[in-house]
Coordinates of C-alpha atoms and ligand atoms in Angstrom, one line a residue:
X1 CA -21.5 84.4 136.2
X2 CA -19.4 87.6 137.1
X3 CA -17.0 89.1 135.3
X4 CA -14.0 89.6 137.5
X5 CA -13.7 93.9 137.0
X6 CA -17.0 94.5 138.5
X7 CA -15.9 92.3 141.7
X8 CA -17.2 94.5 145.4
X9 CA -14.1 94.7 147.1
X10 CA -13.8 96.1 150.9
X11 CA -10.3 96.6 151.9
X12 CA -9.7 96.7 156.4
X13 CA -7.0 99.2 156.7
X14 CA -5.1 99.7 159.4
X15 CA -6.5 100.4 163.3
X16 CA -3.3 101.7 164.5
X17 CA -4.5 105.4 163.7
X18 CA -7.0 107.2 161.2
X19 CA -5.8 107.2 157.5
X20 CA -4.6 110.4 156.5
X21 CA -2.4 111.0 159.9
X22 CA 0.7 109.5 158.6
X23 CA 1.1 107.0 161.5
X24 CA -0.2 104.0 159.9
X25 CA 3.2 104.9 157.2
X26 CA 3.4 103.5 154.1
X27 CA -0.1 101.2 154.0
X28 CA -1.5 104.9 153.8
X29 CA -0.4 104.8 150.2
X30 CA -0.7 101.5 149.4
X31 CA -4.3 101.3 149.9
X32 CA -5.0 104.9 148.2
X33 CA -3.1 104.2 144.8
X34 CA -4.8 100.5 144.9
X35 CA -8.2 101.1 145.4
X36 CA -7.5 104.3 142.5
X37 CA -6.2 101.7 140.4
X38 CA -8.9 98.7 140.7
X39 CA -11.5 101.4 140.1
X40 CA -10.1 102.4 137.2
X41 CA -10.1 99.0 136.1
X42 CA -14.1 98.8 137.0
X43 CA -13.7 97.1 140.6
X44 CA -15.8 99.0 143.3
X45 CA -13.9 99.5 146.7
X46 CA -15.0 100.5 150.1
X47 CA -12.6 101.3 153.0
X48 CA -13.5 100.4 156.5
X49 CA -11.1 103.0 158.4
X50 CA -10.7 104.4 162.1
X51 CA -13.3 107.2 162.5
X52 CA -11.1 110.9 161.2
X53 CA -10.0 109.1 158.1
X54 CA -9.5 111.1 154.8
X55 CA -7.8 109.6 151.7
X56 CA -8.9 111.6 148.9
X57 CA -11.9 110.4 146.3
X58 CA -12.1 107.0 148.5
X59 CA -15.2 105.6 150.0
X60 CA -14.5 104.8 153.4
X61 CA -16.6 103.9 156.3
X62 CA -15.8 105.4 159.1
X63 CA -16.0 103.1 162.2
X64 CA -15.6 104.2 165.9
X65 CA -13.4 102.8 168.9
X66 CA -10.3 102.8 170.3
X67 CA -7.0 102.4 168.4
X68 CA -5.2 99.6 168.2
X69 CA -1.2 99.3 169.9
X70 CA 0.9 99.4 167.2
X71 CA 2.9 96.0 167.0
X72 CA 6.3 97.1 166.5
X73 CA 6.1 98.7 170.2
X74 CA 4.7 95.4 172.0
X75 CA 7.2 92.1 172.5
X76 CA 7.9 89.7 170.6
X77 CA 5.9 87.3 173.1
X78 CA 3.3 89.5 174.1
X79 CA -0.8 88.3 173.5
X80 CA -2.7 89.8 171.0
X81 CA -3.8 93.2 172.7
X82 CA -7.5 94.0 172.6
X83 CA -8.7 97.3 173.6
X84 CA -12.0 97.9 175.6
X85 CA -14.4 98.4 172.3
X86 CA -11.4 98.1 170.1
X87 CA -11.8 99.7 166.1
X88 CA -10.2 97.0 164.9
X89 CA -12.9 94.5 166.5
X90 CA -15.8 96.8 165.5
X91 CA -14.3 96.6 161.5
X92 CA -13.9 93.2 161.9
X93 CA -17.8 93.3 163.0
X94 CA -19.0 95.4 160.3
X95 CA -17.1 93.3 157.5
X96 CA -18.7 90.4 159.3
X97 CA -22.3 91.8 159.1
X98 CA -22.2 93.0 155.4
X99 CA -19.7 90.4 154.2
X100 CA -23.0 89.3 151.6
X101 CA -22.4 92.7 150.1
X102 CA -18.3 92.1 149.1
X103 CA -17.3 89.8 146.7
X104 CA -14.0 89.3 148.5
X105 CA -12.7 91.3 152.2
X106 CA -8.9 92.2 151.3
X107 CA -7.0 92.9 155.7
X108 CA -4.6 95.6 155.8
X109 CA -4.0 95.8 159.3
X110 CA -1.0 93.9 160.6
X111 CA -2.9 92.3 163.5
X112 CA -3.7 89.2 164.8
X113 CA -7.6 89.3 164.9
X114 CA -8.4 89.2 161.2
X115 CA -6.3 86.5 160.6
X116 CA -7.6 84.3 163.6
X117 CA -11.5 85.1 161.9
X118 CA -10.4 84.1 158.5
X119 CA -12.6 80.6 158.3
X120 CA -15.6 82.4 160.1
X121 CA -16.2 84.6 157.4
X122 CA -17.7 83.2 154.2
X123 CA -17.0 85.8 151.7
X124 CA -13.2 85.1 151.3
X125 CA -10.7 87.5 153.7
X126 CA -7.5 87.6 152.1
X127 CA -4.5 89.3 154.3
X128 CA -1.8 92.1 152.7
X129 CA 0.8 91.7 155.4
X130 CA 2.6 95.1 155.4
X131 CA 5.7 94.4 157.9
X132 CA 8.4 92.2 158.8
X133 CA 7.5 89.2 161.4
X134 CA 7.3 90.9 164.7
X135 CA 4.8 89.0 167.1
X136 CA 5.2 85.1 167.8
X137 CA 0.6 84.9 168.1
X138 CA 0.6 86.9 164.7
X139 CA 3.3 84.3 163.3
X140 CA 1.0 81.3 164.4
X141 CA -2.2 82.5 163.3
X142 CA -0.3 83.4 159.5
X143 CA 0.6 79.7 158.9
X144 CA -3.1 78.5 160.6
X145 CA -4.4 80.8 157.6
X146 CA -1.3 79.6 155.3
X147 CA -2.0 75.6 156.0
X148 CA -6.2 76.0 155.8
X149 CA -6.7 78.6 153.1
X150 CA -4.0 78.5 149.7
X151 CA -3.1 81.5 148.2
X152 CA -4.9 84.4 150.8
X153 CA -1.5 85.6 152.1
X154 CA 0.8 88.6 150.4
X155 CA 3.3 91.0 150.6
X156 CA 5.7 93.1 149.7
X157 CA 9.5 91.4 149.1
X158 CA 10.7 88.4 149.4
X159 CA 13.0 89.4 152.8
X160 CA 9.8 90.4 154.2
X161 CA 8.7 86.8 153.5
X162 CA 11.3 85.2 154.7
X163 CA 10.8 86.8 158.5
X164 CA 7.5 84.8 158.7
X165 CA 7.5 80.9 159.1
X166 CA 5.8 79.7 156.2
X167 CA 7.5 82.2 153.4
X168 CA 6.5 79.9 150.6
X169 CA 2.9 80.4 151.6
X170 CA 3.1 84.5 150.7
X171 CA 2.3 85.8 147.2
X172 CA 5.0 88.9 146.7
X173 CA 3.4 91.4 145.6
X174 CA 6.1 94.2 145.5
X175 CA 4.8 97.6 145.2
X176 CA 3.8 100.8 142.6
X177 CA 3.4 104.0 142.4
X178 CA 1.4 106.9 140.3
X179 CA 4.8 107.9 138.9
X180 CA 2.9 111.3 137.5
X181 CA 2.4 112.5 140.6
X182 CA 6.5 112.8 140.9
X183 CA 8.4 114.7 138.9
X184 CA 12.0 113.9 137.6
X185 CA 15.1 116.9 138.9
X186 CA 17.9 116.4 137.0
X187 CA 19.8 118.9 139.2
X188 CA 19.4 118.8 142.7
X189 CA 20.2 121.4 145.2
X190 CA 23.0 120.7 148.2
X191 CA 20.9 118.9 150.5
X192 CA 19.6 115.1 151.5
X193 CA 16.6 113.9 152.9
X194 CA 15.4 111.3 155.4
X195 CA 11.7 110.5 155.1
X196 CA 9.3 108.3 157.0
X197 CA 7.8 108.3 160.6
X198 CA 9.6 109.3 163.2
X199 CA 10.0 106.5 165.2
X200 CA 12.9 104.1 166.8
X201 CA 12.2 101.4 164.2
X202 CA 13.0 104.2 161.5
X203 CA 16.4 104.7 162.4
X204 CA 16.5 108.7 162.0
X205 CA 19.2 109.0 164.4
X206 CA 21.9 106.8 162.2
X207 CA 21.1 109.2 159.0
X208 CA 21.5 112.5 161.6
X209 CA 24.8 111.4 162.9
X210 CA 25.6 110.4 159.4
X211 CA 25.0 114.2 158.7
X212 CA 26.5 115.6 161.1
X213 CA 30.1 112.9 160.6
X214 CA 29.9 114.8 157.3
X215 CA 28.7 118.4 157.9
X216 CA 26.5 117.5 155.2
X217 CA 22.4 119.2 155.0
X218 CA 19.7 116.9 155.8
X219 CA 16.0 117.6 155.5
X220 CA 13.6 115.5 157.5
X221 CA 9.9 114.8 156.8
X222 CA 7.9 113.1 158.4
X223 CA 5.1 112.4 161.1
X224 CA 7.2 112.9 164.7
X225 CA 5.5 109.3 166.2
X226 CA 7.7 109.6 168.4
X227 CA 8.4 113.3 170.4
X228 CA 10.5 111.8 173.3
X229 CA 12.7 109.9 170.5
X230 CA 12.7 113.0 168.3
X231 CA 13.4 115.5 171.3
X232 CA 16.6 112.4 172.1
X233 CA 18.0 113.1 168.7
X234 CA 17.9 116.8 168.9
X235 CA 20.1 116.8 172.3
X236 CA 22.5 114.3 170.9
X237 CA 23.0 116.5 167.7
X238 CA 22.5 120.1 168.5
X239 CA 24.9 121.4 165.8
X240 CA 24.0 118.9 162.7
X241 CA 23.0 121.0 159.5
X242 CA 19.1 119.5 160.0
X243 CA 16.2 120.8 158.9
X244 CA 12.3 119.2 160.0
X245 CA 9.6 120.2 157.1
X246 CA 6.9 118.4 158.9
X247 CA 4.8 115.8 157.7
X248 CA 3.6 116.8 153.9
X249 CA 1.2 115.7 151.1
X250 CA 2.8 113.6 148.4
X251 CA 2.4 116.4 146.4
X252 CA 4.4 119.0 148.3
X253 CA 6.5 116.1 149.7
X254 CA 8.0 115.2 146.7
X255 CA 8.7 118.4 145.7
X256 CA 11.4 118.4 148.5
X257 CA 12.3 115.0 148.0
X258 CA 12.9 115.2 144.5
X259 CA 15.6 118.1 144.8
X260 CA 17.4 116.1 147.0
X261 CA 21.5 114.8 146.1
X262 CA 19.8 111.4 148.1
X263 CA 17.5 110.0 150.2
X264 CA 19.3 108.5 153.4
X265 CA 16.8 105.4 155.1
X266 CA 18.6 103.6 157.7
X267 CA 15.9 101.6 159.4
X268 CA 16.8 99.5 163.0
X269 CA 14.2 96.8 161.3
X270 CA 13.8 94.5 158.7
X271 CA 12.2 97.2 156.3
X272 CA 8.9 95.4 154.7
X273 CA 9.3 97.8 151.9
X274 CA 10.1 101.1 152.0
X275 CA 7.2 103.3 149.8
X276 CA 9.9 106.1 150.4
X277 CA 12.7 104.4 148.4
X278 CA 10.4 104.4 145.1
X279 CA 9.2 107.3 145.5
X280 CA 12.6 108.8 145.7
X281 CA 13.5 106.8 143.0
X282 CA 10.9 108.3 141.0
X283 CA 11.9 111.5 141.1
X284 CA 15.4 110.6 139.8
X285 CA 16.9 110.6 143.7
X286 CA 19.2 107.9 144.7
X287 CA 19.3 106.1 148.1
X288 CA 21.6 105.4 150.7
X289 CA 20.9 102.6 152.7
X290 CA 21.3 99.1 154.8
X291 CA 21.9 95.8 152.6
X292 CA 18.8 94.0 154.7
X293 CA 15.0 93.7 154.1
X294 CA 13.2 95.9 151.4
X295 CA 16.2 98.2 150.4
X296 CA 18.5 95.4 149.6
X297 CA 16.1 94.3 147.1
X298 CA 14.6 97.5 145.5
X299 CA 18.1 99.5 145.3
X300 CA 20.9 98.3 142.8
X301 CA 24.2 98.8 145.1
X302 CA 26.1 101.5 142.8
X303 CA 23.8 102.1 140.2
X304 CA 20.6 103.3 142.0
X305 CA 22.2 103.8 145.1
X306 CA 24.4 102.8 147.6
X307 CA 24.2 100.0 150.3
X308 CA 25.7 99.8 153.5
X309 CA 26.3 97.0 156.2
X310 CA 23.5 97.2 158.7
X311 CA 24.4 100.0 161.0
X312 CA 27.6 101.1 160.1
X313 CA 27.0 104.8 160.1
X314 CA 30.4 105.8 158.6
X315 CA 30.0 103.8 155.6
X316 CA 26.7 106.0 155.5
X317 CA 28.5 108.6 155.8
X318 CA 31.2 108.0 152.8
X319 CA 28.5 107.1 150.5
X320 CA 26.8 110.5 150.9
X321 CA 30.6 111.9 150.4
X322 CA 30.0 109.6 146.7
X323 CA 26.7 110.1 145.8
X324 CA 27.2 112.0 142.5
X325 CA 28.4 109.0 141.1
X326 CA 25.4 107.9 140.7
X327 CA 23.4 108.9 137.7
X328 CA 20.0 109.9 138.6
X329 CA 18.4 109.3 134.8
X330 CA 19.0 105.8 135.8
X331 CA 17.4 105.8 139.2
X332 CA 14.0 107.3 137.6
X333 CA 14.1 104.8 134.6
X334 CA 14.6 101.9 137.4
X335 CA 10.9 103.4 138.9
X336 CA 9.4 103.7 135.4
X337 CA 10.7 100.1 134.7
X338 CA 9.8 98.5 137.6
X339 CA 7.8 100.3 139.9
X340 CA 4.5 101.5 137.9
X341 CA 0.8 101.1 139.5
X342 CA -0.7 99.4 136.5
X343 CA 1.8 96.9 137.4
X344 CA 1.7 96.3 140.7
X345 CA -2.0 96.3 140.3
X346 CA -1.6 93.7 137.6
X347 CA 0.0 91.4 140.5
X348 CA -2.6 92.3 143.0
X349 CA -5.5 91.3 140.8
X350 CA -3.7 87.8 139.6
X351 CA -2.9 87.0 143.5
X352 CA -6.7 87.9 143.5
X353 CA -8.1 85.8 141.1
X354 CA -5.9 82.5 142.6
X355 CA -7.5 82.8 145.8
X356 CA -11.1 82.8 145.0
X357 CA -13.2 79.9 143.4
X358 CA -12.8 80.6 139.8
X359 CA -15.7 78.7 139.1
X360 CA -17.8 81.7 139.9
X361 CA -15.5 84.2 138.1
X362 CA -15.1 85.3 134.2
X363 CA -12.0 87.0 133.4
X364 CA -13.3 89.7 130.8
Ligands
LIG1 N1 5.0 110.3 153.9 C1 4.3 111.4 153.5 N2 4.7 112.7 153.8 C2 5.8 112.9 154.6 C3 6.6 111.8 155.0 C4 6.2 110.5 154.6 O1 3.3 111.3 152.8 O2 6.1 114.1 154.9 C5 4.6 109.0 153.5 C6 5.4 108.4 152.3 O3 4.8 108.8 151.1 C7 5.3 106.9 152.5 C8 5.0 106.7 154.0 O4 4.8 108.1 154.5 O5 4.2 106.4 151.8 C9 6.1 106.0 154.7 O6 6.0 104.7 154.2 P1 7.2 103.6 154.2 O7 6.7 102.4 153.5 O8 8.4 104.3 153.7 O9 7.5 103.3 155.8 P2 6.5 102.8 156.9 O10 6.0 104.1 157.7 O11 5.3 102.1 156.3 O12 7.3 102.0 157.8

């Protein structure tokens, strides 16, 4: 018998890009502060990652090959791409080959080859789905693995859930963050932010003419994804107030963040998430945003923040006009309330624990 803290857990993260570039977005984070977590809690965790990964302290094996499309740049009906000796196809390989050594094989990568392998592998593969329903083949192969194998599907909000076709089927696992790494600024200087990849998904263009409607600052950080897009944006708005700090460590990120009047995220997609909303949050900075997906759940219309109708850049724009209405004591008691690791973590280890045979399992 095995007591369930000392499970071998090896997480597949994403084969869109390396971990440590900032392309793969958020699941970066996700899997650094839960692998921290679970081995502070005993588990052991591997990391099978593209070859020029770095996340700090983790073990990760390194695999070679190409790089994976990204999905949110393919059709809705297009076939599962599959790149001549594809990364994603070599991790599925290696997880396949030591599988004996893992007690359970948690997918990060938003693809539809590791859920199509799900009932080849023995050692059970359970799938964190990190975005919105984009691909009709990924759809199908979710509710194969939905129908066959209870309890192996999560993620991150119930709007996110309901994109897919089996919603019920998804544990929601929200999300948490080391809130010591981010530090609470009461005052902030005379400037907002817009953080995340730049990308067309993202939106940045909606927060830049929201700036520039209101001749107020905005910052931008970020990975540019996207140079032709960013390069678009800087032609449209040659005289916005705009600022680009590059992509930074949380650390150093944060730090600008966090003496921010507001974070502005106006995504074109339904956002999964949005790692950037509690993390703003955290530092006590409210967020403007669209009432759809992930921000209509995590931010509290006119208490944490302020939501807009889905595109409508002028109401953006007002609400940046308002933002000292909103008390930012509340917005970092909102992260400390409901946004800690040890929580989130608690989530992740029950969705755990349902999908394996308990038989074999103690709880200690
Ligand atoms: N990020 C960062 N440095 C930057 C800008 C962004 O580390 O300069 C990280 C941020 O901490 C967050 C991620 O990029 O974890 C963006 O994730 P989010 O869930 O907001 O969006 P996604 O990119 O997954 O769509």
């Amino acid at each position: 018998m095995q007591g369930i803290h000392s499970l071998k857990i090896l997480f597949i993260s994403t084969s869109v890009a390396p971990l440590g570039s900032g392309i793969g977005g958020g699941v970066e984070l996700t899997i650094l502060n839960l692998s921290n977590e679970l081995k502070k809690r005993g588990y052991q965790t591997d990391i099978l990652a593209p070859i020029g990964s770095v996340l700090e302290g983790q073990n990760i094996i390194r695999i070679e090959g190409n790089l994976q499309p990204k999905a949110q740049y393919q059709s809705r009906t297009d076939l599962p791409a599959s790149p001549d000796n594809s990364v994603l196809s070599n991790m599925c390989k290696y997880a396949n080959q030591n599988q004996s050594q893992y007690d359970l094989i948690v997918n990060f990568s938003y693809d539809w080859l590791p859920l199509y392998l799900t009932p080849s592998f023995k050692t059970p593969l359970l799938h964190f789905i990190s975005m919105s329903s984009l691909n009709d083949a990924i759809d199908f192969e979710i509710k194969r693995v939905a129908s066959r194998f209870p309890n192996r599907l999560s993620c991150n909000t119930h709007s996110q859930a309901s994109t897919f076709p089996v919603p019920e089927k998804f544990t929601v696992l929200g999300k948490g963050i080391d809130l010591a790494k981010y530090q609470y600024c009461e005052n902030p200087e005379d400037y907002f932010t817009w953080v995340g990849r730049i990308s067309r998904e993202k939106g940045l263009e909606d927060a830049v003419e929201a700036a520039d409607m209101t001749s107020l600052k905005l910052v931008v950080l970020g990975k540019k994804e996207d140079p032709v897009y960013w390069n678009e944006i800087m032609m449209k708005y040659p005289h916005t107030d705009m600022n680009y700090a590059g992509f930074l460590q949380t650390e150093k990120m944060q730090g600008i963040l966090g003496k921010s009047r507001a974070l502005i995220m106006t995504p074109r997609w339904i956002e999964a998430f949005g790692n950037v909303i509690i993390e703003a949050l955290a530092c006590g900075v409210p967020v403007i945003s669209y009432r759809i997906g992930g921000p209509s759940e995590i931010i509290e219309d006119k208490v944490t923040g302020f939501l807009a109708k889905p595109g409508n850049i002028p109401e953006i724009a007002n609400y940046m006009k308002m933002i000292d209405q909103i008390d930012r004591n509340m917005c970092r008691q909102t992260a400390l309330k409901n946004y800690t690791l040890e929580a989130w973590c608690d989530r992740f280890e029950q969705w755990i624990f349902r999908s394996l045979d308990k038989d074999r399992l103690t709880i200690l």
